[in-house]
Short mmCIF file of C-alpha atoms and ligand atoms in Angstrom, two decimals:
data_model
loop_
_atom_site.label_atom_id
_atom_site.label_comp_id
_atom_site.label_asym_id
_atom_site.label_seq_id
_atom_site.Cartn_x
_atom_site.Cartn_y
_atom_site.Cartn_z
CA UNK R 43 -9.67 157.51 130.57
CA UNK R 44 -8.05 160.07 132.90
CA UNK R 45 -10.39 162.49 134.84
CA UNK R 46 -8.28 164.62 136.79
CA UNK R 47 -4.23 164.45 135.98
CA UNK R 48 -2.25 167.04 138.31
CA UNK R 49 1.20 168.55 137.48
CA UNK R 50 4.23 167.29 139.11
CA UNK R 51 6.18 169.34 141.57
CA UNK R 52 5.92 170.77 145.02
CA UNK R 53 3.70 173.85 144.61
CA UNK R 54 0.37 173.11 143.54
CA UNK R 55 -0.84 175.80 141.06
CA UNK R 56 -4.01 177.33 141.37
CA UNK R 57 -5.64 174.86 138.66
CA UNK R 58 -4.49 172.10 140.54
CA UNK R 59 -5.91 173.54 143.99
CA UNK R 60 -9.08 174.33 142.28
CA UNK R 61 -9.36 170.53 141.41
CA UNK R 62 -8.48 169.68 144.85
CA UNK R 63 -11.06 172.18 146.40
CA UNK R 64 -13.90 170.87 144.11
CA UNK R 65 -12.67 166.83 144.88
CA UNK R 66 -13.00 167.65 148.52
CA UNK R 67 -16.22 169.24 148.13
CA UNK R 68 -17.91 166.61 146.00
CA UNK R 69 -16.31 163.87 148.52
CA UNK R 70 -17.27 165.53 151.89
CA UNK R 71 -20.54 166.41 149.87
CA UNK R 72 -21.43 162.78 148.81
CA UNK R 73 -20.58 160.90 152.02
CA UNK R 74 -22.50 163.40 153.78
CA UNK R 75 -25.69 162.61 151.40
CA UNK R 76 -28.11 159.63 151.56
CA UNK R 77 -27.36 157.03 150.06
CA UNK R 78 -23.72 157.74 150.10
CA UNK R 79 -21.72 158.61 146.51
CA UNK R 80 -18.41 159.73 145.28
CA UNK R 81 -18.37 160.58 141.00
CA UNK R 82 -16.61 157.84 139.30
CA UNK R 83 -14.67 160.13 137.95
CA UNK R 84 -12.64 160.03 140.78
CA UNK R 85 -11.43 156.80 139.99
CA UNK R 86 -8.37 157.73 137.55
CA UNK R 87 -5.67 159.09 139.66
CA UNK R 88 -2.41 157.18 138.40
CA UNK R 89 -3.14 154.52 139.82
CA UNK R 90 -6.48 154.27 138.71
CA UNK R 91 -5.82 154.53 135.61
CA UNK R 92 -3.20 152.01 135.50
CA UNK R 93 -5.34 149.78 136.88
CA UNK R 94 -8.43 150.46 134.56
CA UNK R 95 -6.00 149.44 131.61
CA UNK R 96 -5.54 146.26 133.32
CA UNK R 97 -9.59 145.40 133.62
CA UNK R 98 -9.73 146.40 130.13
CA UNK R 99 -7.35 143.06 129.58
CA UNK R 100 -9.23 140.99 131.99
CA UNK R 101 -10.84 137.68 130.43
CA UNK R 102 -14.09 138.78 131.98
CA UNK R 103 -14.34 142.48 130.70
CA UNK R 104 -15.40 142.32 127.16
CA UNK R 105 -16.22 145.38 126.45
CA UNK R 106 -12.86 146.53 125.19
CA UNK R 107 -11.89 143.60 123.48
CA UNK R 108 -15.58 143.19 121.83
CA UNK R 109 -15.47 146.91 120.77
CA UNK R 110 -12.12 146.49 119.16
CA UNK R 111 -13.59 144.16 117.24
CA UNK R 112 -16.04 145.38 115.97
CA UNK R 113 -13.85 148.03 114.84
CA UNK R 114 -11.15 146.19 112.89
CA UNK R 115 -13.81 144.20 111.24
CA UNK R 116 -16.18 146.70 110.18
CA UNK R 117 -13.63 149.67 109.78
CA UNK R 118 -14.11 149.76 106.03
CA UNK R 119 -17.94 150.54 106.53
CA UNK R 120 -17.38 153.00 109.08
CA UNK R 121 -14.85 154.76 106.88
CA UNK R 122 -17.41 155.16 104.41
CA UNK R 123 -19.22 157.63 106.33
CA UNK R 124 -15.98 159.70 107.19
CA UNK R 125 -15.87 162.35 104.53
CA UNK R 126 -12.85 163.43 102.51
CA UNK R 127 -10.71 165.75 104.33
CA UNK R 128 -12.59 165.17 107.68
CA UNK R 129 -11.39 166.48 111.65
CA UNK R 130 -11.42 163.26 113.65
CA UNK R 131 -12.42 164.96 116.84
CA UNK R 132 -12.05 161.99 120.04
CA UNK R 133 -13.73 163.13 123.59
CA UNK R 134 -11.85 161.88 125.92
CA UNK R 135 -8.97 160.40 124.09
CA UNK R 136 -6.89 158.73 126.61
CA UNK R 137 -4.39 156.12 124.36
CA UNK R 138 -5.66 156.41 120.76
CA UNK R 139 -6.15 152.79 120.26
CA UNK R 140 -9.06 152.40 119.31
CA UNK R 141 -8.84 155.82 116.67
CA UNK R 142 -5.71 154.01 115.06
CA UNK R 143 -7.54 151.54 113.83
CA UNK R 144 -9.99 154.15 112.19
CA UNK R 145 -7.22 156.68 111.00
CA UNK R 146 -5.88 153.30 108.85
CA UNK R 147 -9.03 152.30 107.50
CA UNK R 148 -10.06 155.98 106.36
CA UNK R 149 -6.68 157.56 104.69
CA UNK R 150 -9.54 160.56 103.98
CA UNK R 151 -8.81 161.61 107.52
CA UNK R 152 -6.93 164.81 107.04
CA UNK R 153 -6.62 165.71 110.90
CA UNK R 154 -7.06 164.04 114.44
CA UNK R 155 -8.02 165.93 117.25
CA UNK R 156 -8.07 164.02 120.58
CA UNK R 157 -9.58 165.83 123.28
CA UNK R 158 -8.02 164.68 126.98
CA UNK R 159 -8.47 166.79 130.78
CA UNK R 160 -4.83 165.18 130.65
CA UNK R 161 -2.30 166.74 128.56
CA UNK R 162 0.56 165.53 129.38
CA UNK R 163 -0.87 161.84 128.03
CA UNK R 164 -2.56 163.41 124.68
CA UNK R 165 0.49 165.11 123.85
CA UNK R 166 2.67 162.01 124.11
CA UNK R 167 0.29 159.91 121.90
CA UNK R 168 0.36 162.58 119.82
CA UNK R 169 4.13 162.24 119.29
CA UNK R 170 3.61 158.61 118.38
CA UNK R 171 0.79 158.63 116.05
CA UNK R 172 2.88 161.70 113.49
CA UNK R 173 5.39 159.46 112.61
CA UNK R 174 3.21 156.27 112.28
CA UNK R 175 0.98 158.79 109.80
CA UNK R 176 2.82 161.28 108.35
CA UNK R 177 0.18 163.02 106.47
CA UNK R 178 -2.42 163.11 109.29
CA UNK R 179 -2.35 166.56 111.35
CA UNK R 180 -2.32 165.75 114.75
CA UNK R 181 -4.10 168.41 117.07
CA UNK R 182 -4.49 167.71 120.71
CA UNK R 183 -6.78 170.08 122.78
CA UNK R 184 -6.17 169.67 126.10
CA UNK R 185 -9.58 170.17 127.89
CA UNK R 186 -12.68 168.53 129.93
CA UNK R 187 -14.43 166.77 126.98
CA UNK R 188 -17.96 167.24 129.02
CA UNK R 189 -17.20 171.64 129.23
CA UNK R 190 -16.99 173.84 126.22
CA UNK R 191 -13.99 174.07 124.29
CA UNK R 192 -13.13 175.20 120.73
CA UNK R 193 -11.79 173.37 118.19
CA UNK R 194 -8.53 174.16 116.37
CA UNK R 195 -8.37 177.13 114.31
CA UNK R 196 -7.10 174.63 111.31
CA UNK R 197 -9.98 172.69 111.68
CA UNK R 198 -12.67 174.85 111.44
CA UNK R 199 -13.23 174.36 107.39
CA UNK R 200 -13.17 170.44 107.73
CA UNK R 201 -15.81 168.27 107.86
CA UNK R 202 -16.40 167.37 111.94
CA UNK R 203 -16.41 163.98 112.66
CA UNK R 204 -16.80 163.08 116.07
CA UNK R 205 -15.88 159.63 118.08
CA UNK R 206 -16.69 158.79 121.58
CA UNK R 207 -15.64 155.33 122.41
CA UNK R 208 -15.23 152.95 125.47
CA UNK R 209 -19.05 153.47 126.35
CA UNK R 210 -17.99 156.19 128.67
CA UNK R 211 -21.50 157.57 127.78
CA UNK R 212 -22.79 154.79 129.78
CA UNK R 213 -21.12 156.44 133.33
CA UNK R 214 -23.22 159.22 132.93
CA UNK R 215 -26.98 159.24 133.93
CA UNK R 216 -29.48 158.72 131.09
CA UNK R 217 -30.24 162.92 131.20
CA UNK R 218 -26.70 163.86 131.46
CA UNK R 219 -25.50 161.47 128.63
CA UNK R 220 -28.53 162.92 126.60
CA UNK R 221 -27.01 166.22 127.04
CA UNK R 222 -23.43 165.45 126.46
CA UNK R 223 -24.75 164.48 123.29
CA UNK R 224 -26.64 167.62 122.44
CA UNK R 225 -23.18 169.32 123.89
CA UNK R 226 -20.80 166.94 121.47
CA UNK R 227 -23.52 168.52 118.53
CA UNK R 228 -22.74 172.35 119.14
CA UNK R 229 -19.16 171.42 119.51
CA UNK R 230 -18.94 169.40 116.07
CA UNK R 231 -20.98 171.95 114.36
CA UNK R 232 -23.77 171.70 111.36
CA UNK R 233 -23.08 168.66 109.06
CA UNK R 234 -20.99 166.82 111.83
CA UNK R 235 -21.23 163.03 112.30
CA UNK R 236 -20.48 160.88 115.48
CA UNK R 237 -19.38 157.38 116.16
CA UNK R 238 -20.53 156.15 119.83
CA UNK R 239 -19.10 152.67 120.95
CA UNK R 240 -21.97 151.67 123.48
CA UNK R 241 -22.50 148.33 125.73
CA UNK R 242 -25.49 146.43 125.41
CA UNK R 243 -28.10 144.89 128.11
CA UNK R 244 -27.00 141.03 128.07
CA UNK R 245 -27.39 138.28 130.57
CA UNK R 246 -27.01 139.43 134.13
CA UNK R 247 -24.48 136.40 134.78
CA UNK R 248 -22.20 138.13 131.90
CA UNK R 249 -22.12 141.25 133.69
CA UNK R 250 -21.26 140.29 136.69
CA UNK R 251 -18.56 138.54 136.18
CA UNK R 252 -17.13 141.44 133.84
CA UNK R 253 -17.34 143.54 137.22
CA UNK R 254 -16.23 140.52 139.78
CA UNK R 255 -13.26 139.83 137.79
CA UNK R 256 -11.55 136.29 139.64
CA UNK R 257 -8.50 138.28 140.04
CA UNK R 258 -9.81 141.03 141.97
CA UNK R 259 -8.66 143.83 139.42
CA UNK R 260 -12.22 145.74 139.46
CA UNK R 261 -12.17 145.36 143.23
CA UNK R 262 -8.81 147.13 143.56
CA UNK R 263 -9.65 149.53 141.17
CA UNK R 264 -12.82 150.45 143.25
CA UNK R 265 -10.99 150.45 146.84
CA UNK R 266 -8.16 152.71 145.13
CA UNK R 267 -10.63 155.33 145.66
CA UNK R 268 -10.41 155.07 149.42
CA UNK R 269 -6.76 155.11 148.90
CA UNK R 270 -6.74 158.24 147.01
CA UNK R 271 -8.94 159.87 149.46
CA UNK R 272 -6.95 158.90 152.08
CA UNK R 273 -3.90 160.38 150.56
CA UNK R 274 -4.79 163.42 148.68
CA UNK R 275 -7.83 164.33 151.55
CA UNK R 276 -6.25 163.25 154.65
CA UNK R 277 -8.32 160.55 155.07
CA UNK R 278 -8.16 157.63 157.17
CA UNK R 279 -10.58 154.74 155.56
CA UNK R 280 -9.20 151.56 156.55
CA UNK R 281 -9.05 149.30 153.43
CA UNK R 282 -9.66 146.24 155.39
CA UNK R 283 -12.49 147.36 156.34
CA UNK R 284 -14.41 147.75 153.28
CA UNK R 285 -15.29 145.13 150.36
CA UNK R 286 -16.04 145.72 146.64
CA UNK R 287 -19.68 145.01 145.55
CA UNK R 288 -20.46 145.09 142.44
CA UNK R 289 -24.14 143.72 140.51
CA UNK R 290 -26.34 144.00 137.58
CA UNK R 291 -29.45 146.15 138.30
CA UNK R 292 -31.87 145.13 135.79
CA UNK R 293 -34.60 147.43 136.19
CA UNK R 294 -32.66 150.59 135.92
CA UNK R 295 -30.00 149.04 133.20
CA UNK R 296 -27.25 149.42 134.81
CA UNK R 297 -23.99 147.52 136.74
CA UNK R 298 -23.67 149.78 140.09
CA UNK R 299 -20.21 149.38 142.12
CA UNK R 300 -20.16 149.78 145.49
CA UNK R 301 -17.92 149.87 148.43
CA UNK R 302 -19.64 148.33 151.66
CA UNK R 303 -18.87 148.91 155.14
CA UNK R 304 -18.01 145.50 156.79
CA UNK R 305 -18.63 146.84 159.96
CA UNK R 306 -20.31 149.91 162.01
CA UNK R 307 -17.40 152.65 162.04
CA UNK R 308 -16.34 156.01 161.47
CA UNK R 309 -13.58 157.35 159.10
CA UNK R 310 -12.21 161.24 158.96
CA UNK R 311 -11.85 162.92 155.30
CA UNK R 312 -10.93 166.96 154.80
CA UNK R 313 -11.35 167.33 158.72
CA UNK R 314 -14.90 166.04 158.92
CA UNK R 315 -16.18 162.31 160.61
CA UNK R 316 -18.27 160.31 158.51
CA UNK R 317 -20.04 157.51 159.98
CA UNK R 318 -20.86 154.28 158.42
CA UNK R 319 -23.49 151.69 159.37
CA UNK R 320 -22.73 147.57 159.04
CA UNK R 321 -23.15 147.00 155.47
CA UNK R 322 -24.13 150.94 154.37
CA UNK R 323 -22.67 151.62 150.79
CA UNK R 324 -20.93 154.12 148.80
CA UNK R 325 -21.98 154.28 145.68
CA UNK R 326 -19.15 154.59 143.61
CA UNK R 327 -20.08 153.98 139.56
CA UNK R 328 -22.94 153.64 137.58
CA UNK R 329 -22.26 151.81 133.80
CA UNK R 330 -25.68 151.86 132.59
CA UNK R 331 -26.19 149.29 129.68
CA UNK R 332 -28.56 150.24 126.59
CA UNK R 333 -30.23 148.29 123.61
CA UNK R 334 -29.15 150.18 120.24
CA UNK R 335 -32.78 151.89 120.20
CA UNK R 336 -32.54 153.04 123.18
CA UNK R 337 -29.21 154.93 122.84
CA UNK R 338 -30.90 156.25 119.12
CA UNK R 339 -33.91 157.48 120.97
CA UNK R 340 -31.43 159.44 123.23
CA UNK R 341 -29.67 160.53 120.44
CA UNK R 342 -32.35 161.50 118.08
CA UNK R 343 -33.94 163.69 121.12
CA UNK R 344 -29.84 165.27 121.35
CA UNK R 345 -30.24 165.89 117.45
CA UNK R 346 -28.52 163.34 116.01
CA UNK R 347 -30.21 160.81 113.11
CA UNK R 348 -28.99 157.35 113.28
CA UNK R 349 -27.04 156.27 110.64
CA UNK R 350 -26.21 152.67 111.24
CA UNK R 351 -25.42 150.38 113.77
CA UNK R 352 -22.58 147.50 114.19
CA UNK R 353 -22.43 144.78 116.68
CA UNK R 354 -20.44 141.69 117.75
CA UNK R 355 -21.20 138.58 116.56
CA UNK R 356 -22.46 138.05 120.62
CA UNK R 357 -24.75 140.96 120.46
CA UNK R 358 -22.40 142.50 123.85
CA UNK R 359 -21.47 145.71 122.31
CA UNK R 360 -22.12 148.13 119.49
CA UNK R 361 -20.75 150.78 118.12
CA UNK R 362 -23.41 153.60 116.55
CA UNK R 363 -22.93 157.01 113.77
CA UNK R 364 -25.23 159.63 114.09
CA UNK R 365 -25.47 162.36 111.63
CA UNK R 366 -26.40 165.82 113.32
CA UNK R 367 -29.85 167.19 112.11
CA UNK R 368 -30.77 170.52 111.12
CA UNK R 369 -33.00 171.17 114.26
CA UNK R 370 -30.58 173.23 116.97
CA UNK R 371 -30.11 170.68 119.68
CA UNK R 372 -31.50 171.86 123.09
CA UNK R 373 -29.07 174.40 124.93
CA UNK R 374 -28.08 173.45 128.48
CA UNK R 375 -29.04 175.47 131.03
CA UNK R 376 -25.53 175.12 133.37
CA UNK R 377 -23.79 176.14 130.01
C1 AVI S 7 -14.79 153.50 131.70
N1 AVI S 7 -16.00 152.72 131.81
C2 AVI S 7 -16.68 152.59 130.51
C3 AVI S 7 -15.86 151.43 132.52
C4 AVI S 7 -17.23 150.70 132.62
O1 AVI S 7 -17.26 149.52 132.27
O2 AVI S 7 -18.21 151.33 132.98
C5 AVI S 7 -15.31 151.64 133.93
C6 AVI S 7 -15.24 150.35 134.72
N2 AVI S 7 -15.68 150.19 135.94
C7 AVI S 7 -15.46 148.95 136.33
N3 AVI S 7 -14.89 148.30 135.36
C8 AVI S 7 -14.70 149.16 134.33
#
């Protein structure tokens, strides 16, 4: 998962300036709010990133490995609902891992089309999936998953199947991942269909320990924020300064992450002082956690009919297809 990737080289073009503006903004913004915030998204610089494919290994983060699973060993029933001659379209495609495993279990796949903010990584995946399937057209849109963007030209006969892995959907708020949903349904078009790879509510010891890995990968990954601030903002958070927390909170479904002020201090960022109480937080992430109803009911009101459902043999993850109804899913208003 990479949010915001920046080209290389010593003039920033005005893309890349715009994404600085707007990173500034929602920092300054969200450490001047109450409770203080900064969007996950922020997380995947290079760094981030890097270190988000190392949780993904981690013995206590299951998610990945759990979803994978569930993949290999139920890809010939998922193929089944993948229709001849079908678009693969992937939001947020990062590596294409986990669509590898689908592309060889459903040969009916006539075309992939992973959908990344970061080019540069889509493009090279691209060049290693062709050769691995040589009858597979390989389309990469570079583009913010979560905006409006069309789908290739070459596409627009085929049957749209869409695939949203990773439970991503559960960093966004309940609302917003109700209307990324609705958004994924005008993008995909009448007659589309959607995989979702969701986590599920489990044991609150479980989930902790996914997020307070023993080897302090999540922690990093958290205080790489400050880090990134620091450099790209002109900030100056000491590191030291500020510890990882992250829990389960039951009654709103959801592991929050947190970085907490060890002490009562003040740090610059973009030319303004922020001040920080003993123990005050920034809320950094949200992964809320959902039973399979409760991710249909969200899709159903998006409209999308649940088709089936697959889980691990734990119950820890699942992975859901929706079939788009004919009702006209609700248009956003920011769109
Ligand atoms: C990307 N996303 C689904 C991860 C999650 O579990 O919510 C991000 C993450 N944060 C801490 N560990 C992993």
């Amino acid at each position: 998962m990479v949010a915001l990737a920046r080209s290389q080289g010593s003039q920033p073009s005005a893309e890349d300036q715009d994404d600085q503006d707007l990173f500034a903004a929602d920092v300054v913004g969200g450490l001047q709010a109450s409770p203080k915030r900064v969007p996950a998204k922020y997380f995947y610089d290079d760094t981030g990133s890097l270190l988000f494919e190392r949780i993904t290994d981690l013995p206590e983060y299951y998610p990945t490995r759990c979803e994978m699973g569930i993949l290999r060993t139920q890809a010939a029933e998922i193929s089944k609902l993948i229709p001849q001659g079908a678009a693969l379209v992937e939001f947020g495609a990062g590596a294409s891992k986990k669509a590898r495993i689908l592309l060889k279990a459903a040969p009916q796949i006539a075309a992939y089309v992973p959908v990344d903010i970061c080019g540069e990584m889509i493009e090279r995946e691209a060049a290693e999936l062709r050769p691995d399937f040589p009858a597979l057209k390989v389309l990469p849109v570079t583009a913010d998953f979560t905006q409006s963007f069309a789908l290739p030209e070459e596409v627009s006969t085929a049957p749209h199947v869409g695939f949203f892995p990773g439970s991503t959907i559960g960093n966004f708020e309940p609302h917003e991942a109700a209307a990324f949903l609705a958004h994924a349904g005008r993008i995909l078009g009448p007659g589309a269909r959607l995989i979702v790879g969701v986590d599920l509510i489990k044991p609150a010891e479980v989930l902790n320990a996914a997020y307070n890995d023993k080897a302090g990968v999540t922690a990093e990954f958290n205080l790489n924020l400050l880090k990134r601030i620091n450099r790209e903002l002109g900030g100056n958070f000491n590191l030291d300064c500020f510890e990882h927390h992250a829990f389960f909170n039951r009654e709103r479904s959801r592991v929050e992450m947190h970085l907490a002020s060890l002490k009562k201090q003040k740090a610059k960022v973009a030319g303004e002082t922020v001040e920080f109480r003993a123990g005050e937080t920034i809320h950094t992430e949200n992964s809320y956690k959902y039973s399979t109803e409760k991710l249909a009911a969200l899709a159903r009101g998006a409209g999308w009919r649940p088709l089936k459902a697959w889980t691990d043999e734990n119950n820890y993850f699942s992975i859901q297809a929706f079939e788009l109804t004919d009702e006209p899913p609700p248009v956003r208003a920011a769109e």
